[in-house]
Coordinates of C-alpha atoms in Angstrom, one line a residue:
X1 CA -3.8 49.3 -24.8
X2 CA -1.8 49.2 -27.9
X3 CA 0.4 46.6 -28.6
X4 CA 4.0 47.2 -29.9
X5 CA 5.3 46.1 -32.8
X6 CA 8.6 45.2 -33.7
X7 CA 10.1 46.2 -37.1
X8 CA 11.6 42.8 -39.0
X9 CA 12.9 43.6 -42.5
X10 CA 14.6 41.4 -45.0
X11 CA 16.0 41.8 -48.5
X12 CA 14.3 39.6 -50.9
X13 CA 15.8 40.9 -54.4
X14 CA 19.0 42.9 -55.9
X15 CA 18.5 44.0 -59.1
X16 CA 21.2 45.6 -61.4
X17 CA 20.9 48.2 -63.8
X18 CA 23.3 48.9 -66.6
X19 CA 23.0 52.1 -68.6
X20 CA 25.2 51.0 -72.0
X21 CA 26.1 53.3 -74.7
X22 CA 25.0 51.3 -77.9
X23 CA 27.3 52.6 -80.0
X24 CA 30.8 52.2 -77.8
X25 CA 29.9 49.9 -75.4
X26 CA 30.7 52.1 -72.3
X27 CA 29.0 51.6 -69.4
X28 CA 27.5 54.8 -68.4
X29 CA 25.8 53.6 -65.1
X30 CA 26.0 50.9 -62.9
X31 CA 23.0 50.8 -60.2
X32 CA 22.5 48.0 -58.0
X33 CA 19.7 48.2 -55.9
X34 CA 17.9 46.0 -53.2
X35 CA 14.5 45.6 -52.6
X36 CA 13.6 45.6 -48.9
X37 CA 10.8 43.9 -47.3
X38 CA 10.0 45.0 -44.0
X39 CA 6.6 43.8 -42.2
X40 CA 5.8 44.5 -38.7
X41 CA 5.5 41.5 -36.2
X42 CA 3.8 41.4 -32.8
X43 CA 6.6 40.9 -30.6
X44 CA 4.5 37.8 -29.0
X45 CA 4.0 36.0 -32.1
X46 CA 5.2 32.9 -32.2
X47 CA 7.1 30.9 -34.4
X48 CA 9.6 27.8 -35.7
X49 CA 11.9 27.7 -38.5
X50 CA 10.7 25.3 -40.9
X51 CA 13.7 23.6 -43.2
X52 CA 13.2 23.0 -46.8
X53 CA 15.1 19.9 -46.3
X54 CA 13.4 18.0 -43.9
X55 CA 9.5 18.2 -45.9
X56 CA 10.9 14.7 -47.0
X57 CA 11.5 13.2 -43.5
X58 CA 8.2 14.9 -42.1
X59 CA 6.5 12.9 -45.3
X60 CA 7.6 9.9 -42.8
X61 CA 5.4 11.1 -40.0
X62 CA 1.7 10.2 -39.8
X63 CA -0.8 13.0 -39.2
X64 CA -1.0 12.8 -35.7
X65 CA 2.7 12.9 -34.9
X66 CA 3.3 16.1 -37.7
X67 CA 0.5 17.9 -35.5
X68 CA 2.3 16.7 -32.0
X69 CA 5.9 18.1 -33.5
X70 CA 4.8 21.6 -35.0
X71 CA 2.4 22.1 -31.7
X72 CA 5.4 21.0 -30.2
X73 CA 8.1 23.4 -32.1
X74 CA 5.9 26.2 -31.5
X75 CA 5.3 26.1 -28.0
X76 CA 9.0 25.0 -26.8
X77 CA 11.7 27.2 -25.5
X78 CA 13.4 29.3 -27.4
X79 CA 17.0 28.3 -28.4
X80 CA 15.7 25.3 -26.4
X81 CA 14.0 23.2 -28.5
X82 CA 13.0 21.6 -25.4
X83 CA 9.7 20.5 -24.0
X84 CA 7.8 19.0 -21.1
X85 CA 5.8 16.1 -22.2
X86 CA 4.7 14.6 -19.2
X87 CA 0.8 13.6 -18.1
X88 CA 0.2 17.2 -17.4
X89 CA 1.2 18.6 -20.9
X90 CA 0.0 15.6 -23.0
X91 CA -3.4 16.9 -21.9
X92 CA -3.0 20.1 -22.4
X93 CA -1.3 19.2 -25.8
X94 CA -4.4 17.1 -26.5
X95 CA -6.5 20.0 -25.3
X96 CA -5.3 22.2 -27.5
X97 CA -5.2 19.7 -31.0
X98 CA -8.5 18.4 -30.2
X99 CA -6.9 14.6 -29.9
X100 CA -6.6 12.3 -27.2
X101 CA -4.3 11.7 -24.7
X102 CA -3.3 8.5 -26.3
X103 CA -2.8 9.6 -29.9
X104 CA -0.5 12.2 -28.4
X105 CA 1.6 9.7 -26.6
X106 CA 1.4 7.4 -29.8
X107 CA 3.2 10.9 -31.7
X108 CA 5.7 11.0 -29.2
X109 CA 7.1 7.6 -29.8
X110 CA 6.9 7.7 -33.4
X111 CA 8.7 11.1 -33.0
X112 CA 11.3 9.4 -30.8
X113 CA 11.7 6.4 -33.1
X114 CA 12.3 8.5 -35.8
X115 CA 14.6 11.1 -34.3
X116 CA 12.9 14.2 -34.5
X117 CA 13.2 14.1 -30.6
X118 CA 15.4 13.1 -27.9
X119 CA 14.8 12.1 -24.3
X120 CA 16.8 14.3 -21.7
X121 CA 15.1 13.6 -18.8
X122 CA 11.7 11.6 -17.3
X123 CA 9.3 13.5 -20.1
X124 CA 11.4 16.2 -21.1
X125 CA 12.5 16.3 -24.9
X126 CA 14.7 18.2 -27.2
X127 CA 13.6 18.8 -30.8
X128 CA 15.8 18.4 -33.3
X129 CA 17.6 21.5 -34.8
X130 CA 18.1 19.9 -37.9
X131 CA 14.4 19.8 -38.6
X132 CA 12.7 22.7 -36.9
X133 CA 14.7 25.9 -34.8
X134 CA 13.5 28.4 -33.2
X135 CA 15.8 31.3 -32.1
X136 CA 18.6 33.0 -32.5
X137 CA 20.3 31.0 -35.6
X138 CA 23.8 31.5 -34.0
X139 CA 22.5 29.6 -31.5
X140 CA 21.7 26.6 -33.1
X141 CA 25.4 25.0 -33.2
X142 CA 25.1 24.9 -29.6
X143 CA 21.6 22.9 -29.8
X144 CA 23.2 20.5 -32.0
X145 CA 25.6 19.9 -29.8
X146 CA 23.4 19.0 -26.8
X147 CA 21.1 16.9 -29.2
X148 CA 23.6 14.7 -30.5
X149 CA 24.6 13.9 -26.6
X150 CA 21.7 12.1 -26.4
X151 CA 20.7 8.8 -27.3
X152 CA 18.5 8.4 -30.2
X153 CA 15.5 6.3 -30.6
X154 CA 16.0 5.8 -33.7
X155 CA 18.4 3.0 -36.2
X156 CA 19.6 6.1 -38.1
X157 CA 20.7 9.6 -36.5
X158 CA 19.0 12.8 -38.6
X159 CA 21.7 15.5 -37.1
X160 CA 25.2 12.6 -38.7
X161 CA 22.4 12.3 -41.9
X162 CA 21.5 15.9 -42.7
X163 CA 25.4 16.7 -42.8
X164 CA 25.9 14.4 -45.3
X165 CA 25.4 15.8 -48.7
X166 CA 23.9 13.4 -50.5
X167 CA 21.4 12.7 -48.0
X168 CA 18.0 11.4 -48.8
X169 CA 15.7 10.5 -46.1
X170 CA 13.5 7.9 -48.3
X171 CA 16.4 5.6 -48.6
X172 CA 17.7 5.8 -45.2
X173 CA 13.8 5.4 -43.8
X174 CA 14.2 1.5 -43.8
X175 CA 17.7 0.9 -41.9

Protein backbone atom coordinates (compact mmCIF):
# COMPACT_ATOMS: atom_id res chain seq x y z
CA UNK A 1 0.00 0.00 0.00
CA UNK A 2 0.95 3.35 -1.04
CA UNK A 3 1.68 5.86 1.25
CA UNK A 4 0.19 9.45 0.96
CA UNK A 5 1.93 12.37 0.74
CA UNK A 6 1.23 15.64 1.80
CA UNK A 7 2.03 18.69 -0.44
CA UNK A 8 4.26 21.40 1.74
CA UNK A 9 5.29 24.40 -0.41
CA UNK A 10 7.16 27.57 0.48
CA UNK A 11 8.36 30.65 -1.28
CA UNK A 12 12.08 30.92 -1.19
CA UNK A 13 12.73 33.97 -3.58
CA UNK A 14 10.79 37.20 -5.21
CA UNK A 15 12.47 38.49 -7.96
CA UNK A 16 11.57 41.84 -9.78
CA UNK A 17 11.79 42.61 -13.24
CA UNK A 18 11.87 46.11 -14.66
CA UNK A 19 11.50 46.59 -18.36
CA UNK A 20 13.00 50.48 -18.71
CA UNK A 21 12.97 52.50 -21.73
CA UNK A 22 16.67 53.73 -22.09
CA UNK A 23 16.03 56.67 -23.69
CA UNK A 24 13.00 58.26 -21.31
CA UNK A 25 13.23 56.36 -18.43
CA UNK A 26 9.59 54.95 -18.43
CA UNK A 27 9.03 52.01 -16.89
CA UNK A 28 7.40 49.76 -19.39
CA UNK A 29 6.91 46.69 -17.10
CA UNK A 30 6.91 45.86 -13.72
CA UNK A 31 6.98 41.91 -13.01
CA UNK A 32 7.41 40.59 -9.65
CA UNK A 33 7.47 37.09 -9.48
CA UNK A 34 8.00 34.39 -6.67
CA UNK A 35 9.63 31.33 -6.81
CA UNK A 36 7.84 28.41 -5.13
CA UNK A 37 9.36 25.47 -3.63
CA UNK A 38 7.02 22.75 -3.03
CA UNK A 39 8.43 19.16 -1.97
CA UNK A 40 6.27 16.40 -0.89
CA UNK A 41 6.55 15.01 2.81
CA UNK A 42 5.41 11.74 4.20
CA UNK A 43 2.80 12.79 6.45
CA UNK A 44 4.64 10.60 9.32
CA UNK A 45 7.80 12.16 9.04
CA UNK A 46 8.95 13.56 11.82
CA UNK A 47 10.42 16.64 12.76
CA UNK A 48 11.67 19.81 15.26
CA UNK A 49 12.18 23.31 14.47
CA UNK A 50 15.73 24.02 14.91
CA UNK A 51 16.45 28.05 15.82
CA UNK A 52 19.33 29.78 14.38
CA UNK A 53 19.75 31.38 17.59
CA UNK A 54 20.23 28.85 19.99
CA UNK A 55 23.46 26.92 17.81
CA UNK A 56 25.34 29.15 20.48
CA UNK A 57 23.65 27.70 23.67
CA UNK A 58 23.61 24.07 22.15
CA UNK A 59 27.67 24.76 21.82
CA UNK A 60 27.18 24.59 25.83
CA UNK A 61 25.93 21.00 25.72
CA UNK A 62 28.25 18.07 25.65
CA UNK A 63 27.73 15.35 23.03
CA UNK A 64 25.77 13.17 25.02
CA UNK A 65 23.20 15.72 26.22
CA UNK A 66 22.82 17.37 22.27
CA UNK A 67 21.97 13.69 21.26
CA UNK A 68 19.49 13.22 24.47
CA UNK A 69 17.63 16.80 23.50
CA UNK A 70 17.23 16.28 19.53
CA UNK A 71 16.23 12.46 20.29
CA UNK A 72 14.24 14.11 22.73
CA UNK A 73 12.68 17.06 20.38
CA UNK A 74 11.91 14.55 17.86
CA UNK A 75 10.05 12.06 19.56
CA UNK A 76 7.97 14.55 22.03
CA UNK A 77 4.47 15.66 21.54
CA UNK A 78 3.52 17.83 19.31
CA UNK A 79 2.80 21.50 20.47
CA UNK A 80 3.84 19.64 23.67
CA UNK A 81 7.34 19.73 23.83
CA UNK A 82 6.72 17.36 26.50
CA UNK A 83 8.34 14.04 27.31
CA UNK A 84 8.37 11.01 29.63
CA UNK A 85 11.74 10.37 30.94
CA UNK A 86 11.28 7.98 33.45
CA UNK A 87 13.29 4.26 33.90
CA UNK A 88 11.15 3.02 31.12
CA UNK A 89 12.00 5.66 28.36
CA UNK A 90 15.66 6.25 29.56
CA UNK A 91 16.14 2.70 28.13
CA UNK A 92 14.41 2.97 25.35
CA UNK A 93 16.14 6.41 24.79
CA UNK A 94 19.39 4.61 25.36
CA UNK A 95 18.18 1.77 23.08
CA UNK A 96 17.69 3.84 20.45
CA UNK A 97 21.17 6.18 20.72
CA UNK A 98 23.25 3.25 21.35
CA UNK A 99 24.29 4.84 25.03
CA UNK A 100 23.73 3.79 28.46
CA UNK A 101 21.22 4.25 30.75
CA UNK A 102 23.49 6.44 32.84
CA UNK A 103 24.87 8.73 30.18
CA UNK A 104 21.21 9.44 29.34
CA UNK A 105 20.35 10.42 32.88
CA UNK A 106 23.74 12.41 33.00
CA UNK A 107 22.05 14.45 29.68
CA UNK A 108 18.97 15.03 31.45
CA UNK A 109 20.56 16.98 34.27
CA UNK A 110 22.88 18.80 32.31
CA UNK A 111 19.77 19.59 30.16
CA UNK A 112 17.91 20.65 33.30
CA UNK A 113 20.80 22.76 34.67
CA UNK A 114 20.99 24.46 31.70
CA UNK A 115 17.34 25.15 30.98
CA UNK A 116 16.72 23.48 27.81
CA UNK A 117 14.17 21.46 30.01
CA UNK A 118 11.82 21.75 32.82
CA UNK A 119 10.45 19.40 35.32
CA UNK A 120 6.45 19.19 35.34
CA UNK A 121 5.95 16.15 37.02
CA UNK A 122 7.89 12.86 38.59
CA UNK A 123 10.01 12.37 35.01
CA UNK A 124 7.97 14.29 32.79
CA UNK A 125 9.68 17.33 31.00
CA UNK A 126 8.88 20.14 28.76
CA UNK A 127 11.36 21.33 26.16
CA UNK A 128 11.98 24.61 25.77
CA UNK A 129 10.21 26.53 22.85
CA UNK A 130 12.79 28.92 22.71
CA UNK A 131 15.32 26.32 21.52
CA UNK A 132 13.54 23.66 19.65
CA UNK A 133 9.42 23.61 18.53
CA UNK A 134 7.60 21.38 17.01
CA UNK A 135 4.10 22.24 15.76
CA UNK A 136 1.86 24.50 14.85
CA UNK A 137 3.99 27.99 15.32
CA UNK A 138 0.74 29.75 16.59
CA UNK A 139 0.97 27.48 19.15
CA UNK A 140 4.10 28.22 20.51
CA UNK A 141 3.04 31.39 22.70
CA UNK A 142 0.98 29.10 24.61
CA UNK A 143 4.13 26.68 25.26
CA UNK A 144 5.95 29.50 26.48
CA UNK A 145 3.60 30.25 28.74
CA UNK A 146 3.47 26.82 30.47
CA UNK A 147 7.43 26.65 30.34
CA UNK A 148 8.10 29.73 32.11
CA UNK A 149 5.54 28.39 35.07
CA UNK A 150 7.93 26.15 35.91
CA UNK A 151 10.91 26.24 37.89
CA UNK A 152 14.18 26.19 36.19
CA UNK A 153 17.26 24.28 36.99
CA UNK A 154 19.15 26.59 35.90
CA UNK A 155 21.02 30.37 37.53
CA UNK A 156 19.87 31.98 34.24
CA UNK A 157 16.22 31.51 32.48
CA UNK A 158 16.77 30.93 28.38
CA UNK A 159 12.83 31.89 27.63
CA UNK A 160 13.54 36.04 29.96
CA UNK A 161 17.23 35.63 27.88
CA UNK A 162 16.24 34.92 24.36
CA UNK A 163 13.71 38.03 24.62
CA UNK A 164 16.26 40.17 25.29
CA UNK A 165 17.96 41.60 22.22
CA UNK A 166 21.24 41.70 22.89
CA UNK A 167 21.37 38.34 24.14
CA UNK A 168 24.48 36.22 24.00
CA UNK A 169 24.49 32.94 25.60
CA UNK A 170 28.58 32.79 26.03
CA UNK A 171 28.46 35.59 28.46
CA UNK A 172 25.49 34.68 30.42
CA UNK A 173 26.91 30.74 30.52
CA UNK A 174 28.92 31.58 33.76
CA UNK A 175 26.15 33.30 36.16
Amino acid sequence: MAKSLKRHSTVRAKTRTLLVNPETSEVLSDNTESELLTRYINGNDKFVLFFKRTISSLRELDKMAYLVIMHFAINCEENEMRFVANKYYNNQTAMALNISIGTVSNAIQSLYKNDFIRRVGNGVYLINPAVFWKGSMTKRPEAFDRYTQHKTGSKIDLVKAFEEDDFNPLTHANI
